[in-house]
Tab-separated table of C-alpha atoms and ligand atoms in Angstrom:
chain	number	residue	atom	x	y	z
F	1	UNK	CA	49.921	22.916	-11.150
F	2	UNK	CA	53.146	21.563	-11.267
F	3	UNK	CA	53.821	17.978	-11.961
F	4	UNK	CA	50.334	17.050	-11.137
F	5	UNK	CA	47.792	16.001	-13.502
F	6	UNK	CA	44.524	17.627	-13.413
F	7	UNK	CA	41.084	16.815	-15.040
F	8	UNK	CA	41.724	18.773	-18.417
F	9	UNK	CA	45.068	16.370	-18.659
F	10	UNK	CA	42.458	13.049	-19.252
F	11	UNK	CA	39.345	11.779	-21.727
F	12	UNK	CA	37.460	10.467	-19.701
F	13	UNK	CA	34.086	9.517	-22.070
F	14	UNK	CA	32.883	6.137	-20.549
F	15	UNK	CA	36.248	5.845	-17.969
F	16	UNK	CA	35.451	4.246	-14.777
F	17	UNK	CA	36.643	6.826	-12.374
F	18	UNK	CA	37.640	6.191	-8.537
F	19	UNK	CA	36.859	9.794	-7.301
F	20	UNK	CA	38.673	10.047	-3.721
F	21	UNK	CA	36.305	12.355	-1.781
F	22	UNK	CA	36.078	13.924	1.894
F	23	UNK	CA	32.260	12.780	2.703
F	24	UNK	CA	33.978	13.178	6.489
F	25	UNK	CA	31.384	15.522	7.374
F	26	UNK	CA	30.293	16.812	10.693
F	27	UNK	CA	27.277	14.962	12.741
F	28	UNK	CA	25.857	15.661	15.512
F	29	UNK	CA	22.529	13.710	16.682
F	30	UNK	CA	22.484	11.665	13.059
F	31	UNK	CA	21.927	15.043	11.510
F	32	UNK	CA	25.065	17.052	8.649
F	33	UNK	CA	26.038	19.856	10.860
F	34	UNK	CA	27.817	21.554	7.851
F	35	UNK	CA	27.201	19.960	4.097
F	36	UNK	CA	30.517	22.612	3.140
F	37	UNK	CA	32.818	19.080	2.031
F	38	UNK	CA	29.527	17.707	0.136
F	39	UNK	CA	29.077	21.000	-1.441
F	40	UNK	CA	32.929	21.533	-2.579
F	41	UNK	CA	32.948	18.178	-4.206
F	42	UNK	CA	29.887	18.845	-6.754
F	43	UNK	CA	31.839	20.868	-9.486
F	44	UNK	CA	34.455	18.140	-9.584
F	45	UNK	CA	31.491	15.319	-9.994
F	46	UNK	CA	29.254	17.698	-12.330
F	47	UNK	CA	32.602	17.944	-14.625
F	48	UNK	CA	32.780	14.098	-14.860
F	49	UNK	CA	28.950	13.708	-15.336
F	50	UNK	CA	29.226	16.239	-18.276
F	51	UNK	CA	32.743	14.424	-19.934
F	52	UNK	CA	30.076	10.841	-19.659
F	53	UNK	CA	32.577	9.151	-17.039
F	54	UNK	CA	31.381	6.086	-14.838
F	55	UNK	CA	31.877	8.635	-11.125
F	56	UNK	CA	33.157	5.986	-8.452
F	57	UNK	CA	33.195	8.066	-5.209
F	58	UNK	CA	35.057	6.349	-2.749
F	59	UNK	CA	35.799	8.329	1.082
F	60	UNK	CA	36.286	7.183	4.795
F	61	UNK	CA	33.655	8.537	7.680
F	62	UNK	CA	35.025	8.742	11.286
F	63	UNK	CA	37.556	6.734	12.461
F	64	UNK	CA	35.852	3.115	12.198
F	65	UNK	CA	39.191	1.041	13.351
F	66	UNK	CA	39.475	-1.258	10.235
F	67	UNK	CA	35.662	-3.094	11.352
F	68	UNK	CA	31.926	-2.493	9.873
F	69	UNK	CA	30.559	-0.267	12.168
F	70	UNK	CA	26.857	0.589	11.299
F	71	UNK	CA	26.877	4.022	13.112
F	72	UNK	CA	29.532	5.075	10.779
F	73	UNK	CA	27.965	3.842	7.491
F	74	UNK	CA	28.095	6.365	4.454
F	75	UNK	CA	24.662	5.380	3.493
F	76	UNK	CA	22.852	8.286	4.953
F	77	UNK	CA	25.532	10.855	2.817
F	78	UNK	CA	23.550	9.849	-0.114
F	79	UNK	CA	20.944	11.850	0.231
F	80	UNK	CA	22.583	14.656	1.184
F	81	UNK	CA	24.854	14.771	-2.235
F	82	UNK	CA	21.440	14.064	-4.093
F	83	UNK	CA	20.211	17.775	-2.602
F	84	UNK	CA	23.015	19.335	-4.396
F	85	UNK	CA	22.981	17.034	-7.776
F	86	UNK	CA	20.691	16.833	-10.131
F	87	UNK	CA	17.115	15.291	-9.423
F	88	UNK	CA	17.321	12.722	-12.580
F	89	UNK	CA	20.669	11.403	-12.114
F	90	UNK	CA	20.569	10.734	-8.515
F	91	UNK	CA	24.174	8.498	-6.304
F	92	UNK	CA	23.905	5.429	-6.227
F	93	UNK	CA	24.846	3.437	-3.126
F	94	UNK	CA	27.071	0.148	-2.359
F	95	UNK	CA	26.826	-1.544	1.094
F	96	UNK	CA	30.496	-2.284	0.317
F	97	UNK	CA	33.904	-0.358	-0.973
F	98	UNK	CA	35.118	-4.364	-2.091
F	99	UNK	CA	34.964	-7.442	-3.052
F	100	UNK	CA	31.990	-8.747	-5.244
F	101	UNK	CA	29.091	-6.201	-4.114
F	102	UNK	CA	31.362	-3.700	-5.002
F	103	UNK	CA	32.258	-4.664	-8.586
F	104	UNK	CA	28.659	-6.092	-9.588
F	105	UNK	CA	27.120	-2.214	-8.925
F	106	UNK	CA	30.160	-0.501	-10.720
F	107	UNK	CA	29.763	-2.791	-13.743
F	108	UNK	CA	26.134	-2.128	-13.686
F	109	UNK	CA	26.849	1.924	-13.893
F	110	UNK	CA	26.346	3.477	-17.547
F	111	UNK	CA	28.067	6.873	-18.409
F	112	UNK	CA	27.497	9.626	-16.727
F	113	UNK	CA	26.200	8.049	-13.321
F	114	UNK	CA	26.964	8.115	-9.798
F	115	UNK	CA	27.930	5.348	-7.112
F	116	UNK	CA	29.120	5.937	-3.898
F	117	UNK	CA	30.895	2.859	-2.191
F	118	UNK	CA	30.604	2.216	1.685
F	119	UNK	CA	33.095	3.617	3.973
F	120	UNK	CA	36.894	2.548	3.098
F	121	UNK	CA	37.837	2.254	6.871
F	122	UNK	CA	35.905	-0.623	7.228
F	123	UNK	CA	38.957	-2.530	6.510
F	124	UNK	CA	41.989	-2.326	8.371
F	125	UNK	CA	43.926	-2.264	4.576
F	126	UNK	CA	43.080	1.574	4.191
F	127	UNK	CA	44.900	2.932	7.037
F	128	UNK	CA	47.231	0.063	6.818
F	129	UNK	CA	48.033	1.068	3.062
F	130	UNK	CA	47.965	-2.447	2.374
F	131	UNK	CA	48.521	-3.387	-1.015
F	132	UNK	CA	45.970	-5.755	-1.364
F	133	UNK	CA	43.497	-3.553	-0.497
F	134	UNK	CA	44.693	-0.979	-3.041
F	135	UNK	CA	44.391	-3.397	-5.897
F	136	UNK	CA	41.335	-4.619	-4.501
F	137	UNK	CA	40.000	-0.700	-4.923
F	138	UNK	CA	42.245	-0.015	-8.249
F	139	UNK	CA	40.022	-2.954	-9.881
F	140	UNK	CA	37.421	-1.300	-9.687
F	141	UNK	CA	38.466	1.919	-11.839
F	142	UNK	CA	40.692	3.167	-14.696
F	143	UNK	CA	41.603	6.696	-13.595
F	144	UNK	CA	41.884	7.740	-10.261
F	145	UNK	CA	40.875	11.101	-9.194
F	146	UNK	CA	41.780	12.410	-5.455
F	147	UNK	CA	39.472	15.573	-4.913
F	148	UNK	CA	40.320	15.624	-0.913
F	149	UNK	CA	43.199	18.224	0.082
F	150	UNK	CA	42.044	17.363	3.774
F	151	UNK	CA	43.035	13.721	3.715
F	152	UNK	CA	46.250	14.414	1.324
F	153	UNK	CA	47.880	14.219	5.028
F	154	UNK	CA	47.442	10.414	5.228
F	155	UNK	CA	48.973	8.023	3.648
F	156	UNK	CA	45.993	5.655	3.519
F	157	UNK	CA	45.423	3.165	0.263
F	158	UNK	CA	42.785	5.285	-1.119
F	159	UNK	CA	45.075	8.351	-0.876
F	160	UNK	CA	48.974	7.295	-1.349
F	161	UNK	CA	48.559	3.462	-2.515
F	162	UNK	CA	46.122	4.300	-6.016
F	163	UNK	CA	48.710	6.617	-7.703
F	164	UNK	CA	50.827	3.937	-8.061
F	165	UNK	CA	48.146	1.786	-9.505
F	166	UNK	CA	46.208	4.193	-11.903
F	167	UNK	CA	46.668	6.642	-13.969
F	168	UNK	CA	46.079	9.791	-11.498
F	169	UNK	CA	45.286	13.673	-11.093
F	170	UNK	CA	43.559	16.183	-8.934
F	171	UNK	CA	39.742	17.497	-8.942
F	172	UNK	CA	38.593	21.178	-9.500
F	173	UNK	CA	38.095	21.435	-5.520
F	174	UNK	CA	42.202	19.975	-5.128
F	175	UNK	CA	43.347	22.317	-7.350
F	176	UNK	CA	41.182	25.570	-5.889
F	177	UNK	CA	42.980	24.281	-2.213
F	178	UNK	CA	46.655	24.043	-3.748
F	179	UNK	CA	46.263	27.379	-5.420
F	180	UNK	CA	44.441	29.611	-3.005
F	181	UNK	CA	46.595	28.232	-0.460
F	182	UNK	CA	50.098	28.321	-1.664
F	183	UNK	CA	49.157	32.030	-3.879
F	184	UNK	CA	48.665	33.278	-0.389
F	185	UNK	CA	51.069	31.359	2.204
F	186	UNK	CA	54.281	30.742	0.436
F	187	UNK	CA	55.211	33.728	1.019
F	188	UNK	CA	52.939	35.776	2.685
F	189	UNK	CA	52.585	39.584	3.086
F	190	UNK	CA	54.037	40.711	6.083
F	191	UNK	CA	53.179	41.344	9.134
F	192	UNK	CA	52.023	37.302	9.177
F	193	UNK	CA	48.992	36.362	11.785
F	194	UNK	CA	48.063	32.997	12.977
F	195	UNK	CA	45.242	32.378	15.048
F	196	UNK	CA	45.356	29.028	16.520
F	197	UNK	CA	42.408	27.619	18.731
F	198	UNK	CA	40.654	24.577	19.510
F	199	UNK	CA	41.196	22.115	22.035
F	200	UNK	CA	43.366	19.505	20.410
F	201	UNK	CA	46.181	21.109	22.573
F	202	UNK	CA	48.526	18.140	21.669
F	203	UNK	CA	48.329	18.010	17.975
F	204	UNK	CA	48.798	21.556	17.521
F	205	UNK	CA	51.589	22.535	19.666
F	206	UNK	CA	54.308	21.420	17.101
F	207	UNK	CA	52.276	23.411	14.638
F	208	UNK	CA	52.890	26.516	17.189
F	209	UNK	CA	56.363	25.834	17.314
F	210	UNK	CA	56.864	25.975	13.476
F	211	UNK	CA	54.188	29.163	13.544
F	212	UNK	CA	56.567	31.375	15.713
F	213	UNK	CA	59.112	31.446	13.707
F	214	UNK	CA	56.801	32.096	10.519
F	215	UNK	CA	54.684	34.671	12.059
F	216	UNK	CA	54.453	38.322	13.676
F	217	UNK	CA	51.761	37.519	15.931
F	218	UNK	CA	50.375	34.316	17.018
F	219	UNK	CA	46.799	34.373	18.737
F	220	UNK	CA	46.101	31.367	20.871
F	221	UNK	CA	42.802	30.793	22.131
F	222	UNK	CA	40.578	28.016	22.735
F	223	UNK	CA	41.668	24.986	25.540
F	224	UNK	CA	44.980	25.021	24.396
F	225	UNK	CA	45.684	28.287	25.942
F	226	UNK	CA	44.974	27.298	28.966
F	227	UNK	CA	48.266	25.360	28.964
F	228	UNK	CA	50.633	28.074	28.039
F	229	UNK	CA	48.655	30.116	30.687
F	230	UNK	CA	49.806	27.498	33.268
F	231	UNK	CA	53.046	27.979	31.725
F	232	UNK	CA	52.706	31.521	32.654
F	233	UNK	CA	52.119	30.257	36.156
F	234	UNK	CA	48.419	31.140	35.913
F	235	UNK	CA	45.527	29.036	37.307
F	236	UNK	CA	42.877	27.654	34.899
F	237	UNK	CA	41.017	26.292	37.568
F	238	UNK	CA	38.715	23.556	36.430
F	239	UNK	CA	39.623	24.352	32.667
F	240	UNK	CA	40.900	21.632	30.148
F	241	UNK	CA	44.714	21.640	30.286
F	242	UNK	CA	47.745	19.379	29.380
F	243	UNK	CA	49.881	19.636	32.365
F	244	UNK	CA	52.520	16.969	30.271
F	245	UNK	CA	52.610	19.879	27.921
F	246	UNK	CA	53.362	22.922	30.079
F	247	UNK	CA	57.264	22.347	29.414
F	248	UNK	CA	56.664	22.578	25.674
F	249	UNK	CA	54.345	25.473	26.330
F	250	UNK	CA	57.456	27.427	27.772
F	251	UNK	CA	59.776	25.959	24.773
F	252	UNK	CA	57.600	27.450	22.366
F	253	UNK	CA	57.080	31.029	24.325
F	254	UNK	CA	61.059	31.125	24.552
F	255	UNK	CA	61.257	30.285	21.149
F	256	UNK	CA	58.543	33.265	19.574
F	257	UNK	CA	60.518	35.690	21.817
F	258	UNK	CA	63.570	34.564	19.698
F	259	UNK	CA	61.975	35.122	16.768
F	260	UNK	CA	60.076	38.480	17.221
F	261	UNK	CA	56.415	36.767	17.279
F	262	UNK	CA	54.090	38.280	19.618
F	263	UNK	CA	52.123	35.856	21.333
F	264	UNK	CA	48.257	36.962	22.179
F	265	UNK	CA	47.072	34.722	25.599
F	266	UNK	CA	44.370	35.218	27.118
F	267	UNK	CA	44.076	38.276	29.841
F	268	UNK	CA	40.186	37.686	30.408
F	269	UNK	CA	38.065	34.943	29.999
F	270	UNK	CA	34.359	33.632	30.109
F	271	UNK	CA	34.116	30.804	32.948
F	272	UNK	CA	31.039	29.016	33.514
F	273	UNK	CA	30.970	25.098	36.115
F	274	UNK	CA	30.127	23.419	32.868
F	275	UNK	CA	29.043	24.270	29.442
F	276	UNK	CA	25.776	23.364	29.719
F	277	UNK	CA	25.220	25.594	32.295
F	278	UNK	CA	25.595	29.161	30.737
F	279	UNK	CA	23.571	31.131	32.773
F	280	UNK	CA	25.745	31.134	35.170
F	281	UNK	CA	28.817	32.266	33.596
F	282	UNK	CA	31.114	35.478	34.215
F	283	UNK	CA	33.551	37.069	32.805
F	284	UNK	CA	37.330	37.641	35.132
F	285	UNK	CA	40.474	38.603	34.829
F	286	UNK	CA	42.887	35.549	33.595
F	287	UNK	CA	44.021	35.587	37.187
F	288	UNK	CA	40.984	35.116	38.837
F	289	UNK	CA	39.518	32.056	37.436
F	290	UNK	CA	37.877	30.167	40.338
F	291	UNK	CA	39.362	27.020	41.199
F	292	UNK	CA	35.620	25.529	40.687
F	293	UNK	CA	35.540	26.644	37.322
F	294	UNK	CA	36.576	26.634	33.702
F	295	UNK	CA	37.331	28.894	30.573
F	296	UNK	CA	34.831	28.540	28.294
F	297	UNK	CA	35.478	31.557	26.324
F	298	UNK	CA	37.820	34.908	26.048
F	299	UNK	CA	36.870	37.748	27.851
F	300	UNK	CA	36.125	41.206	25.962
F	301	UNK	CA	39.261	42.890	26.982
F	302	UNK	CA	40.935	40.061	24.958
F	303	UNK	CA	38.994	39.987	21.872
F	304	UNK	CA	39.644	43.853	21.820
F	305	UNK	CA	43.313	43.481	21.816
F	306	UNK	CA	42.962	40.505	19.189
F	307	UNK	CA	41.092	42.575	16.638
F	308	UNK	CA	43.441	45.594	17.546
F	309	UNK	CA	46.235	43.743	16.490
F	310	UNK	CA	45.014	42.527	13.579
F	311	UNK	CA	44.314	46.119	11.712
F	312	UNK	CA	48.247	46.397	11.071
F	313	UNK	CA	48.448	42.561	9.559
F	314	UNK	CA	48.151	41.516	6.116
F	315	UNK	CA	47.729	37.856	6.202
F	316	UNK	CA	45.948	36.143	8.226
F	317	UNK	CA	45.566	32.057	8.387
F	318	UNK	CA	43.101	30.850	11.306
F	319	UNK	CA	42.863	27.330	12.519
F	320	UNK	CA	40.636	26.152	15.610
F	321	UNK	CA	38.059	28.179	17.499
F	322	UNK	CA	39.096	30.861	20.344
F	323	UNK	CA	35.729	29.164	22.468
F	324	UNK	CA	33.333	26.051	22.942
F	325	UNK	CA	31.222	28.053	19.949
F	326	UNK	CA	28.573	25.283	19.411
F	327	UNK	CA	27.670	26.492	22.571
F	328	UNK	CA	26.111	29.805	23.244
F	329	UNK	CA	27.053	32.265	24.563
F	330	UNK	CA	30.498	30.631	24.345
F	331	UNK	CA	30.428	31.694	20.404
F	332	UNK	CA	31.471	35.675	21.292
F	333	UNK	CA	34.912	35.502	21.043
F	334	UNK	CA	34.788	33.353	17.174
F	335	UNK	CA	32.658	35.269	16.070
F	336	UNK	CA	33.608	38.998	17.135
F	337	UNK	CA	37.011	38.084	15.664
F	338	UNK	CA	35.422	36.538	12.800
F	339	UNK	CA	33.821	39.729	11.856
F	340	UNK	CA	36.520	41.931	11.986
F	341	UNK	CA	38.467	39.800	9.994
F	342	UNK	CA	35.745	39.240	7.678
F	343	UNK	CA	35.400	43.222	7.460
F	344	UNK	CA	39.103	43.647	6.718
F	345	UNK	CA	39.357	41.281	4.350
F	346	UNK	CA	36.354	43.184	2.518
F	347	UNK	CA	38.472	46.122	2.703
F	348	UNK	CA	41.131	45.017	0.628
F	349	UNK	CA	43.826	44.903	3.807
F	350	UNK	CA	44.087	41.566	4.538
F	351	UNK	CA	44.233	38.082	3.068
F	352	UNK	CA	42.655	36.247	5.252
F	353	UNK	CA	42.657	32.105	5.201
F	354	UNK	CA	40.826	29.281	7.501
F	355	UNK	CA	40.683	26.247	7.605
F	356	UNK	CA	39.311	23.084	9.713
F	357	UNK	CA	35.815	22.024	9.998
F	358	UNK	CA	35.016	23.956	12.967
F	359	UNK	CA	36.090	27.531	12.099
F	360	UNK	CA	34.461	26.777	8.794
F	361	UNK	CA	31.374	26.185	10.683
F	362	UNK	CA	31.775	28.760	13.129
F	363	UNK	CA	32.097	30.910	10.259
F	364	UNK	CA	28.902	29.664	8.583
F	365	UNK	CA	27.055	30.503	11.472
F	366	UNK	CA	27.685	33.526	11.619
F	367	UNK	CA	27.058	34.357	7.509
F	368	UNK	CA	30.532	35.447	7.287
F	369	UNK	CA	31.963	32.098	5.385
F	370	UNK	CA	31.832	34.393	1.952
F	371	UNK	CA	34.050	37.505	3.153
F	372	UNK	CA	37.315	35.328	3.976
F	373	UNK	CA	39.639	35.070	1.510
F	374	UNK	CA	39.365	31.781	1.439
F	375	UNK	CA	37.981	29.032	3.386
F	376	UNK	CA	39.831	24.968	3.097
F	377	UNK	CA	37.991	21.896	3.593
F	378	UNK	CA	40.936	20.980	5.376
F	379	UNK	CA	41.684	20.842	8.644
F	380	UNK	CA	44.693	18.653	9.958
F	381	UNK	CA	46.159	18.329	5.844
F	382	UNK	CA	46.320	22.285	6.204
F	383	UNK	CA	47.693	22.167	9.885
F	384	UNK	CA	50.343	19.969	8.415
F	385	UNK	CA	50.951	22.053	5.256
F	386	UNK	CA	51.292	24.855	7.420
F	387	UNK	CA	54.440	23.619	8.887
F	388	UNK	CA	55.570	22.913	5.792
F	389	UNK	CA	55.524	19.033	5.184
F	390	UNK	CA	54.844	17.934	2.277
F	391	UNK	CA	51.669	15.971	2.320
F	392	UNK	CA	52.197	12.140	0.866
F	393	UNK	CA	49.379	12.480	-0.710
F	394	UNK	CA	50.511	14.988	-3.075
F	395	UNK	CA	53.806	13.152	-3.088
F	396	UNK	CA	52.197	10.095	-4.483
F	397	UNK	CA	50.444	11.921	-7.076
F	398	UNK	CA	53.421	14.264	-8.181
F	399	UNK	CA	55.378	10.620	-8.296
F	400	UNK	CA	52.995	9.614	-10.757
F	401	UNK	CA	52.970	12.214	-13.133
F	402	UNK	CA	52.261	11.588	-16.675
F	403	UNK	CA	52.693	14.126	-19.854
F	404	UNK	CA	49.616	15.002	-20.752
F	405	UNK	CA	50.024	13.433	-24.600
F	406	UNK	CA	50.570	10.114	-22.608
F	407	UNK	CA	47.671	10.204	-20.860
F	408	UNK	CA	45.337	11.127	-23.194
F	409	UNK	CA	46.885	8.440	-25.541
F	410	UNK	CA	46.387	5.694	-23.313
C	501	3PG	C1	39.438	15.250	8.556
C	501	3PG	O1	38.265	15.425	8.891
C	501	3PG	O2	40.394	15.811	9.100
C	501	3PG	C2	39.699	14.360	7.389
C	501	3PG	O3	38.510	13.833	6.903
C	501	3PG	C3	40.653	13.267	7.782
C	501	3PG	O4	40.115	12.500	8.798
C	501	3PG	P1	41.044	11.775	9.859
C	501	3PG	O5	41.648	12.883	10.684
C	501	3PG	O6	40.180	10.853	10.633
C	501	3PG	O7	42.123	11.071	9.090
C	502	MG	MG1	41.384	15.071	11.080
């Protein structure tokens, strides 16, 4: 890894250690939806265990606005990193990531064990970067470890503001996303797919505009389609779409035909009156969606023409799902493509990347999360590394670089 420590670059025998992890994990009804980030972080806090560090493990949960709100408390995490630790060295717990709480259960740790401090966005000086929150948090360590690729894209205290305050390097699960990713997408084999769904139609179409002039083929599915399809001139009837956006929508088809990427839209869908009403749903042609209903799904003709495509392709990096596929049967189109990607990949014709928490899932679901390539924790710090800005969390670290004799001398 260039100009980056990593954990082999440090002693770290009876270190305090600030361990920034992704505990960011999805919840639905109070219950972990997908433990993948808790999971990915173990080797990383196993290693430290093993080299007798003090493990810190700091992370923010939801977006909290800078206040202490209970709902979004990373007390019930605990439990769910003890299931994969363990059983006689089990995480401890601090109702607080500052002040004198915060300090009095660190100083209490002994080598080799586990605390997990309450969420950082509790205060507005994580998001704010503020530097007196960064000491506050730098106090509490000696080394500072950032294991989180898929909050690299912020430049929060706990992310950008602790390189500059402690000596600093990447975990095991950093270092598998950097390497995986950049083997396979710095310059990837050609032809180049992308298949871009979800329904965060705004934060994604700049990352379509940078796509079309990296890729050969460009699948977009999910409810951002729906806006290039009105861009088309097509109506999505009751279906979520940014009509703000349709201009951009047209900007970025103009652009892919500039740059030889085929775009993949839509030409049937699965509508349904509302999700949670799937009995009634049918499958039409993109041009006959009624005007009292909305796309829930892609229609088989489509998936067929996705999966066609992607025999010739080589690489393939997916981001979003094509459906609403926590929803049955609103899953078919993620998970037909899934599996033909999945079974390429197992033939040795395709390198095939994902990333984002709800492909990952999706992919889960369906048992086929081993076949890919490889899967990121990441979902918006890969988005963003995908149109190639350079995160400021890596920035920060690579700023802080320290030879290796240095560091181990100190
Ligand atoms: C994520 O889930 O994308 C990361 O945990 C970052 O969270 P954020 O988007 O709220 O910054
Ligand atoms: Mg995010």
């Amino acid at each position: 890894m260039q100009n980056i420590n990593t954990l082999a670059d440090f002693d770290f025998i009876g270190k305090k250690v600030l361990v920034r992890v992704d505990l960011n994990v999805p919840v639905l009804h109070g219950k972990i939806v997908d433990t993948a980030r808790i999971e990915r972080i173990i080797p990383t806090i196993e290693y430290l265990v093993e080299q007798k560090a003090k493990v810190i493990l700091i992370s923010h949960f939801g977006r909290p606005k800078g206040k202490h709100d209970p709902s979004l408390s990373l007390a019930p995490i605990v439990d769910a990193l003890n299931d994969f630790l363990p059983k006689k060295n089990p995480v401890k717990f601090s109702v607080d990531c500052q002040g004198i709480s915060a300090s009095t259960a660190v100083d209490q740790l002994k080598d080799g064990q586990i605390i997990l401090l309450e969420n950082l966005r509790f205060y507005p000086g994580e998001k704010a970067n503020d530097i007196d929150f960064t000491k506050e948090l730098a106090s509490l360590g000696d080394i500072y470890i950032n294991d989180t690729f898929s909050c690299s894209h912020r430049s929060h205290a706990s992310i950008t503001g602790l390189p500059n305050m402690l000596p600093s390097g990447i975990g095991l699960l950093f270092q598998e996303e950097l390497e995986n990713i950049e083997a396979s997408l710095t310059s990837p084999d050609k032809p180049f797919a992308a298949i871009v769904g979800g329904s965060k139609v705004s934060t994604k179409l700049t990352l379509l505009e940078n796509l079309v002039e990296k890729t050969d083929l460009l699948v977009i599915g999910g409810g951002m389609a729906n806006t290039f399809l009105k861009a088309q001139g097509v109506s999505v009837g009751k279906s979520l779409c940014e009509n703000d956006l349709v201009d951009t929508a047209k900007v970025i088809m103009a652009k892919a035909l500039k740059h030889k990427c085929k775009i993949i839209l839509p030409r049937d869908a699965i509508v349904a009156e509302k999700l949670e009403n799937p009995e009634h749903c049918e499958v039409v042609d993109i041009h006959e969606v009624p005007e009292d209903k909305m796309i829930l799904d892609l229609g088989p003709l489509t998936v067929s023409s996705i999966i066609e495509e992607l025999q010739n392709c080589k690489t393939i990096v997916w981001n979003g799902p094509l459906g609403a596929f926590e929803f049955r049967p609103f899953n078919v189109a993620t998970e037909s493509v899934a599996r033909a990607v999945s079974g390429l990949t197992r033939k040795n014709v395709l390198i095939s990347i994902a990333g984002g928490g709800d492909v990952v899932a999706a992919l889960k679901h369906s048992g086929l999360r081993e076949s890919f390539t490889y899967l990121s924790t990441a979902g918006g710090a890969f988005l963003e590394w995908l149109e190639g800005k350079v995160s400021p969390g890596i920035k920060s670290l690579q700023d802080n670089y320290t030879d290796k004799e240095k560091l181990k001398a100190s």
